[in-house]
């Protein structure tokens, strides 16, 4: 059974940093592109970032470019999102999602809440 | 990075059919047959319902169907059931020159 389990969310002050993790199981993690998608409270889904299967290629939404870094450790079957210079508008539930092919998200984690507030 | 345009809400009675539109541009929806649709119940993770415009993943009811014309994609749900009440999001590949993926703003489906 495919499972994606996010962790690392919490309360952080503006300007602070946080690293999210997404532990994958039930499939060959190293064969799949992975994404982070976020959802602010009461709002819609917003794509944040993606990484290819071996970690050599990444892409970011303009709103997080230069502040967030996506990475992966295929030996540990884990996806990461390093978030720096956090802003109030980054407050959201962050989901990791598996890309079955061409930006189609076939499995999602349960999400982890990040709250940026003083 | 403008979101795709969806109606904020749609409604229908049990047994009826509804259609949710998703309007993009010639740079995303109009350029690629890579539109997908996701269903999200309150407090839950999104679920893939349609991909590549009209394909259904295994396990998704054939009451859900997708189509596309020009810059607008559509999700149709036939034979509405109470459990279909949820938020629905469209999503399109947008090319790698600026950003990869764009979502719609979401549509709240109410089953009356």
mmCIF file of C-alpha atoms in Angstrom:
data_model
loop_
_atom_site.group_PDB
_atom_site.id
_atom_site.type_symbol
_atom_site.label_atom_id
_atom_site.label_comp_id
_atom_site.label_asym_id
_atom_site.label_seq_id
_atom_site.Cartn_x
_atom_site.Cartn_y
_atom_site.Cartn_z
ATOM 1 C CA UNK A 1 0.000 0.000 0.000
ATOM 2 C CA UNK A 2 1.333 3.402 -0.995
ATOM 3 C CA UNK A 3 1.784 5.713 1.985
ATOM 4 C CA UNK A 4 3.059 9.263 2.255
ATOM 5 C CA UNK A 5 3.460 10.673 5.749
ATOM 6 C CA UNK A 6 4.409 14.309 6.248
ATOM 7 C CA UNK A 7 5.984 15.692 9.401
ATOM 8 C CA UNK A 8 7.821 18.768 10.610
ATOM 9 C CA UNK A 9 5.042 21.324 10.616
ATOM 10 C CA UNK A 10 4.410 23.673 13.488
ATOM 11 C CA UNK A 11 4.381 27.267 14.654
ATOM 12 C CA UNK A 12 7.254 29.468 13.526
ATOM 13 C CA UNK A 13 7.885 33.205 13.706
ATOM 14 C CA UNK A 14 8.078 35.354 10.572
ATOM 15 C CA UNK A 15 11.560 35.141 9.133
ATOM 16 C CA UNK A 16 12.111 31.730 10.655
ATOM 17 C CA UNK A 17 12.858 28.366 9.093
ATOM 18 C CA UNK A 18 11.291 24.937 9.068
ATOM 19 C CA UNK A 19 12.049 21.652 7.335
ATOM 20 C CA UNK A 20 9.221 19.394 6.294
ATOM 21 C CA UNK A 21 9.687 15.694 5.653
ATOM 22 C CA UNK A 22 7.574 13.220 3.717
ATOM 23 C CA UNK A 23 8.258 9.549 4.404
ATOM 24 C CA UNK A 24 7.253 7.294 1.518
ATOM 25 C CA UNK A 25 6.504 3.582 1.572
ATOM 26 C CA UNK A 26 4.771 0.940 -0.502
ATOM 27 C CA UNK A 27 6.379 1.874 -3.816
ATOM 28 C CA UNK A 28 9.782 2.389 -5.427
ATOM 29 C CA UNK A 29 10.342 5.946 -4.246
ATOM 30 C CA UNK A 30 13.404 6.494 -6.415
ATOM 31 C CA UNK A 31 11.362 5.971 -9.591
ATOM 32 C CA UNK A 32 8.926 8.814 -9.092
ATOM 33 C CA UNK A 33 8.926 12.583 -9.310
ATOM 34 C CA UNK A 34 7.514 14.177 -6.179
ATOM 35 C CA UNK A 35 5.767 17.452 -5.381
ATOM 36 C CA UNK A 36 4.765 19.724 -2.539
ATOM 37 C CA UNK A 37 1.341 21.362 -2.694
ATOM 38 C CA UNK A 38 -0.036 23.716 -0.050
ATOM 39 C CA UNK A 39 -3.450 24.890 1.040
ATOM 40 C CA UNK A 40 -3.963 27.997 3.149
ATOM 41 C CA UNK A 41 -6.829 27.778 5.659
ATOM 42 C CA UNK A 42 -10.121 27.900 3.797
ATOM 43 C CA UNK A 43 -8.388 28.397 0.459
ATOM 44 C CA UNK A 44 -7.552 26.324 -2.601
ATOM 45 C CA UNK A 45 -4.655 24.116 -3.583
ATOM 46 C CA UNK A 46 -1.453 25.781 -4.719
ATOM 47 C CA UNK A 47 1.480 23.970 -6.259
ATOM 48 C CA UNK A 48 4.758 24.742 -4.486
ATOM 49 C CA UNK A 49 7.591 22.661 -5.882
ATOM 50 C CA UNK A 50 8.618 19.466 -7.644
ATOM 51 C CA UNK A 51 11.702 17.310 -7.894
ATOM 52 C CA UNK A 52 12.574 14.649 -10.416
ATOM 53 C CA UNK A 53 13.310 11.061 -9.509
ATOM 54 C CA UNK A 54 17.054 11.374 -8.884
ATOM 55 C CA UNK A 55 16.958 14.880 -7.458
ATOM 56 C CA UNK A 56 18.876 16.491 -10.296
ATOM 57 C CA UNK A 57 16.060 18.782 -11.417
ATOM 58 C CA UNK A 58 13.778 20.992 -9.346
ATOM 59 C CA UNK A 59 11.157 23.650 -9.967
ATOM 60 C CA UNK A 60 9.388 26.187 -7.754
ATOM 61 C CA UNK A 61 6.399 28.478 -7.724
ATOM 62 C CA UNK A 62 7.422 32.136 -7.975
ATOM 63 C CA UNK A 63 6.021 32.788 -4.494
ATOM 64 C CA UNK A 64 8.608 30.520 -2.840
ATOM 65 C CA UNK A 65 11.524 30.717 -5.263
ATOM 66 C CA UNK A 66 14.742 31.605 -3.465
ATOM 67 C CA UNK A 67 13.259 30.811 -0.047
ATOM 68 C CA UNK A 68 12.249 27.140 -0.282
ATOM 69 C CA UNK A 69 14.398 24.177 -1.311
ATOM 70 C CA UNK A 70 13.054 20.780 -2.258
ATOM 71 C CA UNK A 71 15.283 17.739 -1.925
ATOM 72 C CA UNK A 72 15.087 13.990 -1.514
ATOM 73 C CA UNK A 73 17.021 11.102 -0.054
ATOM 74 C CA UNK A 74 16.222 8.017 -2.099
ATOM 75 C CA UNK A 75 18.138 5.787 0.315
ATOM 76 C CA UNK A 76 15.786 6.894 3.091
ATOM 77 C CA UNK A 77 12.664 7.089 0.887
ATOM 78 C CA UNK A 78 12.117 10.628 2.116
ATOM 79 C CA UNK A 79 11.200 13.927 0.481
ATOM 80 C CA UNK A 80 12.062 17.248 2.106
ATOM 81 C CA UNK A 81 11.072 20.884 1.906
ATOM 82 C CA UNK A 82 13.413 23.368 3.536
ATOM 83 C CA UNK A 83 11.538 26.602 4.137
ATOM 84 C CA UNK A 84 13.470 29.746 5.006
ATOM 85 C CA UNK A 85 12.473 33.398 5.462
ATOM 86 C CA UNK A 86 8.951 32.328 6.249
ATOM 87 C CA UNK A 87 6.096 34.795 5.897
ATOM 88 C CA UNK A 88 2.577 34.914 7.257
ATOM 89 C CA UNK A 89 1.282 34.068 3.798
ATOM 90 C CA UNK A 90 3.151 30.750 3.906
ATOM 91 C CA UNK A 91 0.706 29.557 6.573
ATOM 92 C CA UNK A 92 -0.926 26.461 5.118
ATOM 93 C CA UNK A 93 -1.289 22.723 5.205
ATOM 94 C CA UNK A 94 1.554 21.297 3.164
ATOM 95 C CA UNK A 95 0.947 18.079 1.259
ATOM 96 C CA UNK A 96 3.486 15.894 -0.455
ATOM 97 C CA UNK A 97 2.203 14.114 -3.548
ATOM 98 C CA UNK A 98 3.489 11.437 -5.873
ATOM 99 C CA UNK A 99 3.621 12.201 -9.590
ATOM 100 C CA UNK A 100 2.395 9.159 -11.527
ATOM 101 C CA UNK A 101 3.456 10.875 -14.774
ATOM 102 C CA UNK A 102 3.328 14.331 -16.304
ATOM 103 C CA UNK A 103 2.259 16.228 -13.190
ATOM 104 C CA UNK A 104 -0.591 13.897 -12.199
ATOM 105 C CA UNK A 105 -0.750 13.500 -8.427
ATOM 106 C CA UNK A 106 -2.029 10.000 -7.733
ATOM 107 C CA UNK A 107 -1.171 9.708 -4.033
ATOM 108 C CA UNK A 108 -1.177 12.407 -1.374
ATOM 109 C CA UNK A 109 -0.066 12.528 2.227
ATOM 110 C CA UNK A 110 -2.382 13.643 5.005
ATOM 111 C CA UNK A 111 -0.674 17.035 5.200
ATOM 112 C CA UNK A 112 1.232 18.936 7.873
ATOM 113 C CA UNK A 113 0.214 22.367 9.115
ATOM 114 C CA UNK A 114 2.688 25.227 9.061
ATOM 115 C CA UNK A 115 1.688 28.372 10.931
ATOM 116 C CA UNK A 116 3.792 31.507 10.566
ATOM 117 C CA UNK A 117 2.922 33.971 13.282
ATOM 118 C CA UNK A 118 4.510 36.059 15.987
ATOM 119 C CA UNK B 1 1.127 32.510 -12.245
ATOM 120 C CA UNK B 2 -2.640 32.946 -12.509
ATOM 121 C CA UNK B 3 -4.836 30.174 -11.224
ATOM 122 C CA UNK B 4 -7.219 28.434 -13.582
ATOM 123 C CA UNK B 5 -10.763 29.788 -13.347
ATOM 124 C CA UNK B 6 -13.493 27.641 -11.841
ATOM 125 C CA UNK B 7 -16.975 28.566 -10.623
ATOM 126 C CA UNK B 8 -16.999 29.012 -6.863
ATOM 127 C CA UNK B 9 -19.957 26.727 -6.414
ATOM 128 C CA UNK B 10 -22.332 24.410 -8.224
ATOM 129 C CA UNK B 11 -25.237 22.389 -6.944
ATOM 130 C CA UNK B 12 -27.503 19.603 -8.046
ATOM 131 C CA UNK B 13 -30.051 17.145 -6.758
ATOM 132 C CA UNK B 14 -29.396 13.435 -6.296
ATOM 133 C CA UNK B 15 -29.532 11.624 -9.615
ATOM 134 C CA UNK B 16 -28.895 14.749 -11.662
ATOM 135 C CA UNK B 17 -25.779 15.628 -13.641
ATOM 136 C CA UNK B 18 -23.547 18.642 -13.117
ATOM 137 C CA UNK B 19 -20.590 20.072 -14.983
ATOM 138 C CA UNK B 20 -17.728 22.081 -13.539
ATOM 139 C CA UNK B 21 -15.725 24.216 -15.937
ATOM 140 C CA UNK B 22 -12.052 25.081 -15.703
ATOM 141 C CA UNK B 23 -10.767 27.884 -17.902
ATOM 142 C CA UNK B 24 -7.112 28.467 -18.526
ATOM 143 C CA UNK B 25 -5.068 29.928 -21.324
ATOM 144 C CA UNK B 26 -3.286 28.820 -24.469
ATOM 145 C CA UNK B 27 -0.185 28.379 -22.296
ATOM 146 C CA UNK B 28 -1.667 25.711 -20.058
ATOM 147 C CA UNK B 29 -5.050 24.048 -20.631
ATOM 148 C CA UNK B 30 -5.072 24.933 -24.313
ATOM 149 C CA UNK B 31 -1.577 23.620 -25.006
ATOM 150 C CA UNK B 32 -1.537 20.294 -23.227
ATOM 151 C CA UNK B 33 -3.880 17.348 -22.750
ATOM 152 C CA UNK B 34 -2.626 17.237 -19.178
ATOM 153 C CA UNK B 35 -5.617 18.402 -17.195
ATOM 154 C CA UNK B 36 -6.474 16.517 -14.031
ATOM 155 C CA UNK B 37 -9.260 16.822 -11.480
ATOM 156 C CA UNK B 38 -9.155 16.272 -7.726
ATOM 157 C CA UNK B 39 -11.905 15.763 -5.182
ATOM 158 C CA UNK B 40 -11.379 16.963 -1.625
ATOM 159 C CA UNK B 41 -13.678 16.321 1.299
ATOM 160 C CA UNK B 42 -13.369 18.596 4.354
ATOM 161 C CA UNK B 43 -10.253 17.876 6.374
ATOM 162 C CA UNK B 44 -9.050 15.258 3.934
ATOM 163 C CA UNK B 45 -6.303 15.038 1.349
ATOM 164 C CA UNK B 46 -7.237 15.524 -2.301
ATOM 165 C CA UNK B 47 -8.068 12.464 -4.394
ATOM 166 C CA UNK B 48 -7.304 12.056 -8.093
ATOM 167 C CA UNK B 49 -10.517 11.647 -10.099
ATOM 168 C CA UNK B 50 -9.538 12.363 -13.712
ATOM 169 C CA UNK B 51 -6.184 12.705 -15.444
ATOM 170 C CA UNK B 52 -5.021 13.532 -18.972
ATOM 171 C CA UNK B 53 -8.343 15.299 -19.569
ATOM 172 C CA UNK B 54 -10.597 12.242 -19.596
ATOM 173 C CA UNK B 55 -8.907 9.194 -18.086
ATOM 174 C CA UNK B 56 -10.174 7.658 -14.851
ATOM 175 C CA UNK B 57 -7.857 6.022 -12.342
ATOM 176 C CA UNK B 58 -8.725 2.540 -11.218
ATOM 177 C CA UNK B 59 -11.423 2.623 -8.593
ATOM 178 C CA UNK B 60 -13.008 5.931 -9.616
ATOM 179 C CA UNK B 61 -16.672 5.654 -10.557
ATOM 180 C CA UNK B 62 -17.574 5.957 -14.226
ATOM 181 C CA UNK B 63 -20.054 8.632 -13.151
ATOM 182 C CA UNK B 64 -17.077 10.982 -13.353
ATOM 183 C CA UNK B 65 -15.951 12.088 -16.800
ATOM 184 C CA UNK B 66 -13.748 14.800 -18.227
ATOM 185 C CA UNK B 67 -13.416 16.693 -21.473
ATOM 186 C CA UNK B 68 -11.684 19.693 -22.989
ATOM 187 C CA UNK B 69 -12.368 22.258 -25.662
ATOM 188 C CA UNK B 70 -9.834 24.930 -26.418
ATOM 189 C CA UNK B 71 -8.719 26.593 -23.208
ATOM 190 C CA UNK B 72 -11.560 25.148 -21.123
ATOM 191 C CA UNK B 73 -11.716 21.749 -19.467
ATOM 192 C CA UNK B 74 -14.809 20.286 -17.848
ATOM 193 C CA UNK B 75 -15.646 17.703 -15.217
ATOM 194 C CA UNK B 76 -19.060 16.082 -15.419
ATOM 195 C CA UNK B 77 -20.583 14.065 -12.611
ATOM 196 C CA UNK B 78 -23.656 12.084 -13.550
ATOM 197 C CA UNK B 79 -26.124 10.408 -11.207
ATOM 198 C CA UNK B 80 -25.201 12.722 -8.339
ATOM 199 C CA UNK B 81 -24.888 11.069 -4.953
ATOM 200 C CA UNK B 82 -24.652 12.582 -1.507
ATOM 201 C CA UNK B 83 -21.024 11.491 -1.143
ATOM 202 C CA UNK B 84 -20.077 13.548 -4.203
ATOM 203 C CA UNK B 85 -20.494 16.700 -2.119
ATOM 204 C CA UNK B 86 -16.957 18.038 -1.881
ATOM 205 C CA UNK B 87 -14.558 20.588 -3.313
ATOM 206 C CA UNK B 88 -13.235 19.928 -6.795
ATOM 207 C CA UNK B 89 -10.013 21.298 -8.224
ATOM 208 C CA UNK B 90 -8.746 21.235 -11.765
ATOM 209 C CA UNK B 91 -5.035 21.230 -12.492
ATOM 210 C CA UNK B 92 -3.005 21.679 -15.653
ATOM 211 C CA UNK B 93 0.568 21.295 -16.723
ATOM 212 C CA UNK B 94 1.838 24.736 -17.643
ATOM 213 C CA UNK B 95 5.209 24.038 -19.180
ATOM 214 C CA UNK B 96 8.612 24.235 -17.565
ATOM 215 C CA UNK B 97 9.650 27.700 -18.704
ATOM 216 C CA UNK B 98 8.120 29.426 -15.694
ATOM 217 C CA UNK B 99 6.261 26.957 -13.566
ATOM 218 C CA UNK B 100 5.164 23.399 -13.948
ATOM 219 C CA UNK B 101 1.667 23.170 -12.558
ATOM 220 C CA UNK B 102 -1.302 25.437 -11.990
ATOM 221 C CA UNK B 103 -4.457 24.650 -10.037
ATOM 222 C CA UNK B 104 -7.918 26.095 -10.330
ATOM 223 C CA UNK B 105 -9.411 28.007 -7.446
ATOM 224 C CA UNK B 106 -11.754 25.158 -6.575
ATOM 225 C CA UNK B 107 -15.487 24.551 -6.849
ATOM 226 C CA UNK B 108 -17.743 23.620 -3.958
ATOM 227 C CA UNK B 109 -20.284 21.015 -5.058
ATOM 228 C CA UNK B 110 -23.443 20.886 -3.001
ATOM 229 C CA UNK B 111 -25.817 17.963 -3.370
ATOM 230 C CA UNK B 112 -29.243 19.337 -2.492
#
